[in-house]
CSV table of C-alpha atoms in Angstrom, one decimal:
chain,number,residue,atom,x,y,z
H,284,MET,CA,82.6,100.1,63.8
H,285,LYS,CA,84.6,97.6,64.9
H,286,PRO,CA,86.8,97.2,68.5
H,287,ILE,CA,90.8,96.7,67.7
H,288,TYR,CA,91.8,93.6,70.0
H,289,GLY,CA,95.1,92.9,71.4
H,290,TYR,CA,95.8,95.1,73.8
H,291,TRP,CA,94.4,94.8,77.4
H,292,THR,CA,91.4,92.7,76.3
H,293,ARG,CA,89.6,90.9,79.1
H,294,ALA,CA,90.3,87.4,77.3
H,295,GLY,CA,93.8,88.8,75.6
H,296,LEU,CA,94.8,89.5,79.3
H,297,GLY,CA,93.8,86.1,81.0
H,298,LEU,CA,96.3,84.8,78.3
H,299,LEU,CA,99.0,87.4,77.9
H,300,LEU,CA,98.9,89.5,81.5
H,301,GLY,CA,102.5,89.6,81.8
H,302,THR,CA,103.2,90.9,78.1
H,303,ALA,CA,99.7,92.4,77.0
H,304,LEU,CA,99.8,94.3,80.2
H,305,LEU,CA,102.7,96.1,79.8
H,306,ALA,CA,103.9,96.1,76.2
H,307,GLY,CA,100.5,95.3,74.2
H,308,CYS,CA,100.6,95.6,71.0
H,309,ALA,CA,98.1,96.4,68.0
H,310,ALA,CA,98.0,95.4,64.3
H,311,SER,CA,100.0,98.0,61.9
H,312,VAL,CA,98.6,98.7,59.0
H,313,LYS,CA,99.8,101.6,56.6
H,314,ALA,CA,97.1,104.4,55.9
H,315,GLN,CA,96.8,107.8,56.3
H,316,ASP,CA,94.5,107.7,59.0
H,317,SER,CA,95.3,106.5,62.5
H,318,ILE,CA,93.7,105.7,65.5
H,319,PRO,CA,94.6,106.7,69.2
H,320,TRP,CA,94.6,104.3,72.1
H,321,PRO,CA,92.4,105.9,74.9
H,322,ALA,CA,93.9,107.3,78.0
H,323,GLY,CA,93.8,105.0,81.0
H,324,ASN,CA,95.4,107.9,83.4
H,325,ARG,CA,91.6,109.6,83.7
H,326,LEU,CA,91.2,108.6,87.6
H,327,SER,CA,93.0,109.3,91.0
H,328,VAL,CA,94.0,106.7,93.3
H,329,THR,CA,95.4,105.9,96.6
H,330,LEU,CA,97.7,102.7,97.6
H,331,ARG,CA,98.5,102.4,101.1
H,332,PRO,CA,99.7,99.6,103.2
H,333,ASP,CA,97.3,98.0,105.3
H,334,SER,CA,99.8,96.2,107.6
H,335,VAL,CA,103.2,95.1,107.5
H,336,SER,CA,104.9,92.0,109.2
H,337,VAL,CA,108.4,91.1,109.5
H,338,ARG,CA,109.3,87.7,111.2
H,339,GLY,CA,112.7,87.0,110.9
H,340,ASP,CA,114.2,87.8,107.7
H,341,THR,CA,110.6,88.1,105.9
H,342,THR,CA,108.5,90.3,105.1
H,343,ARG,CA,104.5,90.5,104.6
H,344,LEU,CA,102.9,93.6,103.0
H,345,TRP,CA,98.9,94.0,102.7
H,346,TYR,CA,97.5,97.0,100.5
H,347,ALA,CA,94.5,98.7,100.2
H,348,LEU,CA,93.7,100.3,96.9
H,349,SER,CA,91.3,103.2,96.8
H,350,ASN,CA,89.6,105.1,93.6
H,351,ALA,CA,88.8,108.8,94.3
H,352,ALA,CA,84.9,109.4,93.6
H,353,THR,CA,86.0,112.4,91.5
H,354,SER,CA,87.9,109.5,89.1
H,355,GLN,CA,86.7,109.7,85.5
H,356,GLN,CA,87.6,105.7,85.1
H,357,ALA,CA,87.4,102.7,86.9
H,358,ALA,CA,91.0,101.1,87.8
H,359,ARG,CA,91.6,97.7,86.1
H,360,HIS,CA,95.1,97.0,86.6
H,361,LEU,CA,97.9,97.6,89.4
H,362,ALA,CA,101.7,96.8,89.4
H,363,ILE,CA,104.2,97.3,92.0
H,364,ARG,CA,107.7,97.3,91.0
H,365,THR,CA,109.7,94.6,92.7
H,366,PHE,CA,113.4,94.2,93.9
H,367,VAL,CA,113.4,90.8,95.0
H,368,ASP,CA,113.7,87.6,92.6
H,369,LEU,CA,111.5,85.4,94.5
H,370,TYR,CA,108.2,86.2,96.4
H,371,SER,CA,104.4,85.2,96.9
H,372,MET,CA,101.6,87.6,96.1
H,373,ASP,CA,97.8,87.0,96.1
H,374,GLY,CA,95.0,89.5,95.7
H,375,PRO,CA,91.2,90.1,96.5
H,376,ALA,CA,89.0,87.5,95.1
H,377,SER,CA,87.9,89.3,92.3
H,378,TRP,CA,91.6,90.1,91.0
H,379,HIS,CA,94.1,88.0,89.3
H,380,SER,CA,97.9,88.2,90.5
H,381,SER,CA,101.1,87.6,88.4
H,382,PRO,CA,104.6,88.2,88.4
H,383,GLY,CA,105.5,90.3,85.0
H,384,ILE,CA,107.3,92.9,83.5
H,385,VAL,CA,107.2,97.0,83.6
H,386,GLN,CA,109.5,99.5,81.7
H,387,ASP,CA,112.1,96.5,81.6
H,388,SER,CA,111.7,95.9,85.5
H,389,ALA,CA,110.3,93.1,87.4
H,390,ALA,CA,106.8,94.1,88.9
H,391,ALA,CA,104.0,92.3,91.0
H,392,LEU,CA,101.0,92.7,88.7
H,393,TRP,CA,97.2,92.1,89.6
H,394,SER,CA,94.2,93.0,87.6
H,395,THR,CA,90.4,92.6,87.5
H,396,LEU,CA,90.1,90.3,84.7
H,397,PHE,CA,86.7,89.3,84.2
H,398,SER,CA,85.3,90.5,87.5
H,399,PRO,CA,83.9,94.4,87.8
H,400,ASP,CA,86.8,97.1,87.9
H,401,LEU,CA,87.1,99.1,90.9
H,402,GLN,CA,84.6,101.9,90.2
H,403,PRO,CA,85.1,105.6,91.5
H,404,GLY,CA,84.7,106.0,95.1
H,405,GLN,CA,85.2,102.3,95.9
H,406,THR,CA,88.1,100.7,98.0
H,407,VAL,CA,89.2,97.2,98.0
H,408,THR,CA,91.8,95.1,100.1
H,409,GLY,CA,93.4,92.0,100.4
H,410,PHE,CA,96.4,92.8,97.9
H,411,SER,CA,99.5,90.9,99.7
H,412,PHE,CA,103.0,90.7,98.8
H,413,GLN,CA,105.9,88.3,100.7
H,414,ALA,CA,109.4,87.8,100.2
H,415,THR,CA,112.8,87.5,101.9
H,416,GLY,CA,113.8,91.2,102.4
H,417,LEU,CA,113.2,94.3,104.4
H,418,PRO,CA,110.3,97.0,103.6
H,419,GLY,CA,111.5,99.5,101.5
H,420,ILE,CA,110.0,101.8,99.3
H,421,ALA,CA,108.6,101.3,95.5
H,422,PRO,CA,107.2,102.7,92.7
H,423,PHE,CA,103.4,101.7,91.7
H,424,ARG,CA,101.0,102.3,89.0
H,425,VAL,CA,97.3,101.8,88.2
H,426,GLN,CA,95.4,102.2,85.1
H,427,GLY,CA,92.0,102.9,84.3
H,428,GLY,CA,89.2,100.5,82.4
H,429,TYR,CA,88.8,101.6,78.8
H,430,ASP,CA,87.5,100.1,75.4
H,431,PRO,CA,90.3,99.5,72.9
H,432,PRO,CA,89.9,102.0,69.9
H,433,GLU,CA,87.5,101.5,67.2
H,434,TYR,CA,87.5,101.7,63.2
H,435,HIS,CA,85.4,101.9,60.6
H,436,ASP,CA,85.5,99.0,57.7
H,437,SER,CA,85.1,101.5,54.9
H,438,LEU,CA,88.0,103.8,56.1
H,439,PRO,CA,91.6,103.1,55.7
H,440,TRP,CA,92.8,102.9,59.3
H,441,LEU,CA,96.2,102.6,61.1
H,442,ILE,CA,96.5,101.8,64.8
H,443,LYS,CA,99.0,104.0,66.6
H,444,ASP,CA,101.4,102.1,68.9
H,445,ALA,CA,100.0,101.3,71.9
H,446,PRO,CA,101.4,103.6,74.7
H,447,SER,CA,103.6,102.8,77.8
H,448,PHE,CA,101.5,101.1,80.6
H,449,TRP,CA,104.2,103.0,82.8
H,450,VAL,CA,102.7,106.3,80.8
H,451,ASN,CA,99.4,105.5,80.3
H,452,SER,CA,98.7,105.3,84.0
H,453,VAL,CA,98.5,106.8,87.3
H,454,GLY,CA,100.6,106.1,90.1
H,455,GLY,CA,103.1,107.0,93.1
H,456,PHE,CA,105.1,105.4,95.9
H,457,THR,CA,104.4,102.8,98.4
H,458,LEU,CA,105.7,99.9,100.2
H,459,GLY,CA,107.9,97.1,99.1
H,460,VAL,CA,110.3,94.5,99.8
H,461,GLU,CA,113.8,95.0,99.5
H,462,PRO,CA,116.7,92.5,99.4
H,463,LEU,CA,118.5,92.0,103.0
H,464,PRO,CA,121.2,94.5,103.3
H,465,ASP,CA,124.6,94.5,105.1
H,466,LEU,CA,123.0,93.3,108.7
H,467,SER,CA,125.2,95.1,110.7
H,468,THR,CA,123.7,97.4,113.5
H,469,VAL,CA,125.6,100.4,112.1
H,470,SER,CA,124.7,99.6,108.1
H,471,LEU,CA,121.1,99.1,109.1
H,472,LEU,CA,120.2,102.0,111.2
H,473,SER,CA,122.2,104.4,108.3
H,474,ARG,CA,120.0,102.9,106.1
H,475,MET,CA,116.9,103.7,108.5
H,476,ARG,CA,118.1,107.0,108.5
H,477,ASP,CA,118.0,107.1,104.9
H,478,LEU,CA,114.1,105.8,104.8
H,479,THR,CA,113.4,108.5,107.4
H,480,ASP,CA,115.1,111.5,105.4
H,481,ARG,CA,112.9,110.3,102.1
H,482,ALA,CA,109.6,109.7,104.3
H,483,CYS,CA,110.2,113.3,105.5
H,484,GLY,CA,111.2,115.4,102.6
H,485,GLU,CA,110.5,114.0,98.9
H,486,LEU,CA,107.7,111.9,99.9
H,487,ALA,CA,106.0,113.9,102.3
H,488,TRP,CA,104.9,111.0,104.7
H,489,ILE,CA,105.9,112.2,107.7
H,490,LYS,CA,103.8,115.7,108.0
H,491,SER,CA,105.5,117.8,111.0
H,492,PRO,CA,109.3,118.9,110.6
H,493,THR,CA,109.4,118.8,114.5
H,494,VAL,CA,108.5,115.0,114.5
H,495,CYS,CA,111.0,114.4,111.7
H,496,THR,CA,113.6,116.2,113.8
H,497,SER,CA,113.0,114.5,116.6
H,498,LEU,CA,112.9,111.0,114.6
H,499,THR,CA,116.1,111.9,113.3
H,500,THR,CA,117.4,112.6,116.6
H,501,LYS,CA,117.1,109.6,118.3
H,502,LEU,CA,118.2,107.5,115.2
H,503,GLN,CA,121.5,109.7,115.3
H,504,GLN,CA,121.6,108.8,119.2
H,505,ALA,CA,121.4,105.0,117.9
H,506,SER,CA,123.9,105.1,115.6
H,507,GLN,CA,126.5,107.2,117.8
H,508,ALA,CA,126.1,104.1,120.5
H,509,ALA,CA,126.3,101.3,117.7
H,510,SER,CA,129.6,102.9,116.2
H,511,GLN,CA,131.0,102.8,119.6
H,512,GLY,CA,130.3,99.1,119.7
H,513,ASP,CA,127.5,99.6,122.3
H,514,SER,CA,124.5,97.5,120.7
H,515,LEU,CA,123.2,97.7,124.2
H,516,GLY,CA,122.7,101.5,124.5
H,517,ALA,CA,121.4,101.5,121.0
H,518,ARG,CA,118.1,100.2,122.1
H,519,ALA,CA,116.7,102.8,124.3
H,520,PRO,CA,116.9,105.8,121.7
H,521,LEU,CA,115.8,103.1,119.0
H,522,GLN,CA,112.5,101.8,121.2
H,523,SER,CA,112.1,105.6,122.0
H,524,PHE,CA,112.0,105.9,118.0
H,525,THR,CA,109.1,103.5,117.6
H,526,THR,CA,106.9,105.0,120.9
H,527,GLU,CA,107.2,108.3,119.2
H,528,LEU,CA,105.8,107.0,115.8
H,529,GLN,CA,103.4,105.1,117.1
H,530,SER,CA,102.0,108.5,119.5
H,531,GLN,CA,102.0,110.3,116.0
H,532,HIS,CA,100.3,108.1,113.8
H,533,ASN,CA,96.6,106.9,113.9
H,534,SER,CA,94.2,104.9,111.6
H,535,ALA,CA,92.2,108.1,110.7
H,536,GLY,CA,95.2,109.9,108.9
H,537,THR,CA,95.0,112.9,111.3
H,538,LEU,CA,98.3,112.8,112.8
H,539,PRO,CA,101.5,113.7,111.1
H,540,VAL,CA,103.0,110.3,110.7
H,541,THR,CA,101.1,108.6,107.3
H,542,ASP,CA,100.5,104.7,107.1
H,543,ASN,CA,103.2,104.3,104.7
H,544,ALA,CA,105.8,106.2,106.9
H,545,TYR,CA,104.5,104.3,110.0
H,546,TRP,CA,104.9,100.6,108.8
H,547,LEU,CA,107.9,101.4,106.6
H,548,LEU,CA,109.9,102.7,109.7
H,549,LYS,CA,108.0,100.6,112.4
H,550,GLY,CA,108.8,97.1,110.4
H,551,ASN,CA,112.6,98.3,110.0
H,552,ALA,CA,113.1,99.3,113.6
H,553,GLU,CA,111.1,96.5,114.7
H,554,PHE,CA,114.0,93.9,112.8
H,555,ILE,CA,116.7,95.9,114.4
H,556,LEU,CA,115.7,95.9,117.8
H,557,GLY,CA,115.4,92.1,117.2
H,558,ARG,CA,118.9,92.0,116.5
H,559,LEU,CA,120.0,94.0,119.4
H,560,PRO,CA,120.9,92.2,123.0
H,561,PRO,CA,118.0,92.8,125.4
H,562,ALA,CA,118.8,95.1,128.3
H,563,SER,CA,119.1,93.3,131.5
H,564,GLY,CA,117.4,93.8,134.5
H,565,THR,CA,113.7,95.2,135.3
H,566,ALA,CA,111.9,98.2,133.7
H,567,GLN,CA,109.9,100.1,135.4
H,568,THR,CA,108.1,103.5,134.4
H,569,LEU,CA,108.5,106.4,136.6
H,570,TYR,CA,106.0,109.1,137.1
H,571,LEU,CA,106.4,112.8,137.7
H,572,THR,CA,104.6,113.6,141.1
H,573,GLY,CA,104.0,116.7,143.0
H,574,THR,CA,102.7,117.4,146.7
H,575,GLY,CA,100.9,120.8,147.7
H,576,ALA,CA,99.2,122.8,145.4
H,577,THR,CA,98.0,122.3,141.7
H,578,ALA,CA,99.9,125.4,140.6
H,579,ASN,CA,103.7,125.1,141.3
H,580,PRO,CA,103.7,122.4,144.1
H,581,PRO,CA,106.8,122.6,146.4
H,582,THR,CA,107.8,119.0,146.2
H,583,LEU,CA,108.4,117.2,143.2
H,584,SER,CA,109.2,113.7,143.5
H,585,LEU,CA,109.6,110.5,140.9
H,586,THR,CA,107.0,107.1,141.7
H,587,ALA,CA,106.6,104.0,140.2
H,588,THR,CA,102.6,104.5,140.6
H,589,ALA,CA,100.6,105.7,138.0
H,590,PRO,CA,98.4,109.1,138.6
H,591,THR,CA,94.8,108.5,139.3
H,592,THR,CA,93.9,112.0,139.5
H,593,THR,CA,92.0,114.0,136.9
H,594,THR,CA,93.2,117.6,137.2
H,595,ALA,CA,96.9,117.7,136.6
H,596,LYS,CA,99.8,119.7,138.3
H,597,TYR,CA,101.5,122.0,136.5
H,598,LYS,CA,105.5,123.8,137.4
H,599,ASP,CA,106.4,126.6,135.1
H,600,SER,CA,109.7,127.6,134.3
H,601,PRO,CA,111.2,131.2,134.4
H,602,SER,CA,111.4,133.6,131.6
H,603,ILE,CA,113.7,133.0,128.7
H,604,THR,CA,115.4,134.7,126.1
H,605,PHE,CA,117.4,133.8,122.9
H,606,ASN,CA,119.6,137.1,123.6
H,607,GLY,CA,122.8,136.5,125.6
H,608,GLY,CA,123.5,133.0,125.0
H,609,ASN,CA,120.1,131.3,124.9
H,610,ALA,CA,120.8,129.8,128.5
H,611,TRP,CA,119.2,126.8,129.5
H,612,ALA,CA,116.6,127.5,132.3
H,613,ALA,CA,115.4,124.9,134.7
H,614,VAL,CA,111.6,123.8,134.9
H,615,GLY,CA,111.6,121.7,138.1
H,616,THR,CA,113.4,118.7,139.2
H,617,TRP,CA,112.0,115.6,140.1
H,618,THR,CA,113.6,113.1,142.7
H,619,ALA,CA,113.1,109.2,143.8
H,620,ALA,CA,113.1,107.6,146.8
H,621,PRO,CA,116.1,105.6,147.2
H,622,GLY,CA,114.6,102.7,147.3
H,623,LEU,CA,112.9,103.1,143.6
H,624,SER,CA,116.7,103.1,142.5
H,625,SER,CA,118.6,99.9,143.4
H,626,GLY,CA,120.8,98.0,141.1
H,627,THR,CA,122.4,99.6,137.8
H,628,LEU,CA,121.0,101.7,135.6
H,629,ALA,CA,121.3,100.0,132.2
H,630,ALA,CA,118.9,102.0,130.1
H,631,LEU,CA,116.7,105.0,130.1
H,632,GLY,CA,113.2,105.0,128.1
H,633,ALA,CA,112.1,108.5,126.5
H,634,ALA,CA,110.4,110.7,128.5
H,635,GLN,CA,106.9,111.5,127.4
H,636,LEU,CA,105.6,115.2,128.8
H,637,TRP,CA,102.9,117.5,127.9
H,638,LEU,CA,103.8,121.1,127.4
H,639,GLY,CA,102.2,124.8,127.4
H,640,LEU,CA,102.3,128.4,127.8
H,641,LYS,CA,102.5,130.5,131.1
H,642,ASN,CA,101.3,133.4,129.1
H,643,SER,CA,98.9,133.4,125.7
H,644,ASP,CA,101.5,136.3,124.8
H,645,ASP,CA,104.1,133.7,124.0
H,646,ILE,CA,102.0,131.9,121.3
H,647,GLY,CA,104.0,131.3,118.2
H,648,THR,CA,107.0,131.0,120.2
H,649,ASN,CA,109.2,127.7,119.3
H,650,PHE,CA,110.8,125.7,122.7
H,651,ASP,CA,113.9,123.6,122.7
H,652,VAL,CA,113.1,121.1,125.9
H,653,ARG,CA,115.9,119.1,127.5
H,654,ILE,CA,115.8,116.0,129.9
H,655,GLU,CA,118.7,115.3,132.4
H,656,ALA,CA,119.2,112.1,134.8
H,657,TYR,CA,121.4,112.6,137.8
H,658,LYS,CA,122.9,110.2,140.3
H,659,ASN,CA,123.3,112.4,143.7
H,660,GLY,CA,123.5,115.3,141.5
H,661,ALA,CA,126.0,114.1,139.3
H,662,LEU,CA,124.9,114.0,135.6
H,663,VAL,CA,124.2,110.3,134.4
H,664,ALA,CA,122.5,111.0,130.9
H,665,ALA,CA,120.8,114.0,128.9
H,666,GLY,CA,118.9,114.3,125.4
H,667,GLN,CA,116.8,117.2,124.0
H,668,THR,CA,114.1,117.9,121.5
H,669,LEU,CA,114.6,120.8,119.4
H,670,CYS,CA,112.1,123.6,118.1
H,671,VAL,CA,109.0,122.3,119.8
H,672,GLN,CA,105.9,124.4,118.1
H,673,GLY,CA,102.3,125.1,118.4
H,674,LEU,CA,102.3,125.7,122.4
H,675,THR,CA,99.1,127.2,124.0
H,676,LEU,CA,98.0,128.4,127.3
H,677,ASN,CA,94.9,126.4,127.3
H,678,ALA,CA,95.4,123.4,129.3
H,679,SER,CA,93.3,121.4,127.3
H,680,LEU,CA,95.3,121.8,124.4
H,681,ALA,CA,98.8,120.7,126.2
H,682,LYS,CA,101.3,119.3,123.6
H,683,THR,CA,102.6,116.0,123.9
H,684,VAL,CA,106.1,116.1,123.7
H,685,THR,CA,108.9,112.8,123.7
H,686,VAL,CA,112.3,113.4,124.5
H,687,ALA,CA,114.8,110.4,124.3
H,688,PHE,CA,117.8,110.3,126.2
H,689,ALA,CA,121.4,110.1,124.5
H,690,PRO,CA,123.6,106.8,125.4
H,691,PHE,CA,125.1,106.9,128.6
H,692,SER,CA,127.2,104.2,130.7
H,693,ALA,CA,125.9,101.8,133.2
H,694,THR,CA,125.4,103.4,136.4
H,695,PRO,CA,125.1,101.5,139.8
H,696,PHE,CA,123.0,102.6,142.4
H,697,ASN,CA,123.0,101.1,145.7
H,698,GLY,CA,119.3,101.2,146.9
H,699,THR,CA,120.0,102.8,150.1
H,700,THR,CA,121.6,106.3,149.9
H,701,ASP,CA,121.7,106.6,146.3
H,702,VAL,CA,119.2,109.1,144.8
H,703,LEU,CA,117.9,109.3,141.2
H,704,SER,CA,116.6,112.5,139.9
H,705,PHE,CA,115.0,114.1,136.9
H,706,LYS,CA,115.0,117.4,135.4
H,707,VAL,CA,113.4,119.5,132.9
H,708,LEU,CA,114.7,122.5,131.2
H,709,THR,CA,113.4,125.0,128.4
H,710,ARG,CA,115.2,127.6,126.1
H,711,ILE,CA,114.0,129.4,123.1
H,712,GLY,CA,113.7,127.0,119.9
H,713,THR,CA,116.8,126.6,118.1
H,714,THR,CA,118.4,124.7,114.7
H,715,SER,CA,120.8,121.5,114.9
H,716,THR,CA,123.3,124.4,114.4
H,717,GLY,CA,122.3,126.7,117.3
H,718,ALA,CA,120.3,129.0,115.4
H,719,SER,CA,117.0,130.4,116.2
H,720,CYS,CA,114.3,128.1,114.4
H,721,GLY,CA,111.6,131.1,114.1
H,722,GLY,CA,109.2,132.0,116.5
H,723,HIS,CA,109.6,134.9,119.0
H,724,SER,CA,113.2,135.7,120.8
H,725,ASN,CA,111.9,135.7,124.2
H,726,ALA,CA,108.8,134.2,126.2
H,727,VAL,CA,107.5,134.3,129.7
H,728,GLY,CA,108.1,130.7,130.2
H,729,VAL,CA,106.9,127.0,129.5
H,730,ARG,CA,104.5,125.2,131.7
H,731,VAL,CA,105.2,121.4,132.2
H,732,TYR,CA,101.5,119.5,133.1
H,733,PHE,CA,102.1,116.1,134.9
H,734,ASP,CA,100.2,113.9,137.8
H,735,ALA,CA,97.2,113.2,135.9
H,736,VAL,CA,95.3,110.2,134.2
H,737,SER,CA,95.5,112.3,131.4
H,738,ARG,CA,98.8,114.0,131.8
H,739,ALA,CA,101.0,111.2,133.1
H,740,ALA,CA,104.6,112.6,132.3
H,741,SER,CA,106.6,109.7,132.7
H,742,PHE,CA,109.9,108.0,131.6
H,743,ALA,CA,111.1,104.3,131.7
H,744,ALA,CA,114.1,103.1,134.1
H,745,THR,CA,115.9,99.8,133.7
H,746,PHE,CA,118.1,98.6,136.7
């Protein structure tokens, strides 16, 4: 028995990586018998971004490749489609990197060549790609290692046509670099909406409809401000977008935002923020506090001092029902001393709240949450998050909810008599059209926790 060479052999690949890797060819002899090529797709892999750096108009991506312990093959070749002409790339010490072509499309290629393949159960890091452009979504393929087909000298033989690398491999989607788009704020935010929709939809890179709705709402707010020529007004909701993205992601992968979604959206959001004018003035965090009993303290106020106690206070809303118009019900209003609000209020950051239930019978109820900011009782700005799910009576399991303010007009405060106040309201959960988003149609009420180290309910105000 003899091996048939010429397709992805280690030696041949070292010389012809760009072509043999992707189009390999075999000798063709007319005969009745034919010898098939082995399958290169008997493995399960994960390719995730390790980190993303966007500096100026240049993006650099780092990847980690994992071969599942259940795979039947070691991983030998990696290809990621590229959308730019000029780029640089690097790989782990045991992998060779090279530009090439896959299915008539440019691709960045890595191969183990003469080094050991990536065995089942192993992970390798150090793949990198850098180019002018912004983070985007790109398909990838990984092929398992296999020996070339064999034939017997005494038998007539015919090598079947070599299978396409793109077919004879496994893959999915990861991050790539896309050419710089239209750099207007409106266009950049529109592109962000498209990327977020794909991350929430077909790719399932964000695994919570509530988080998806909240992130999309913030981008809508930023887009509305940008479309009105208010680039400064677009900054606050976009900052709230990045804050929520961070709060819903961790390296363990136990939160709704995966590595793919986090690095994709974070890199693009920070690029846009870098092009927006900075908010003038000084930003300070205002914390919700209460004086009196732990349960429903009678005096609610805003303070610039972070809480130091371990036991959270809480404020309950009245009962709510979807019937009769699903009216908003006030949970409470927190008021700042005049000295805390001096100058022109230019920006309001997203509020971070901790929510629970008043009664365990309401488990399974979905809620909308609204926040409002006032000057001397006159509404200045508002924002809302729809269809908050998963609230519980257990205080230790209070749910973190981020609510962003919509863009608003800069408002002066004289620092002596003008008063800034912050109001929280709730109602039964709805969709963007106002229809019920499921769950019970009424509830005893929502509980807002605050004024503790672990429940530091707050928002930022820039004067």
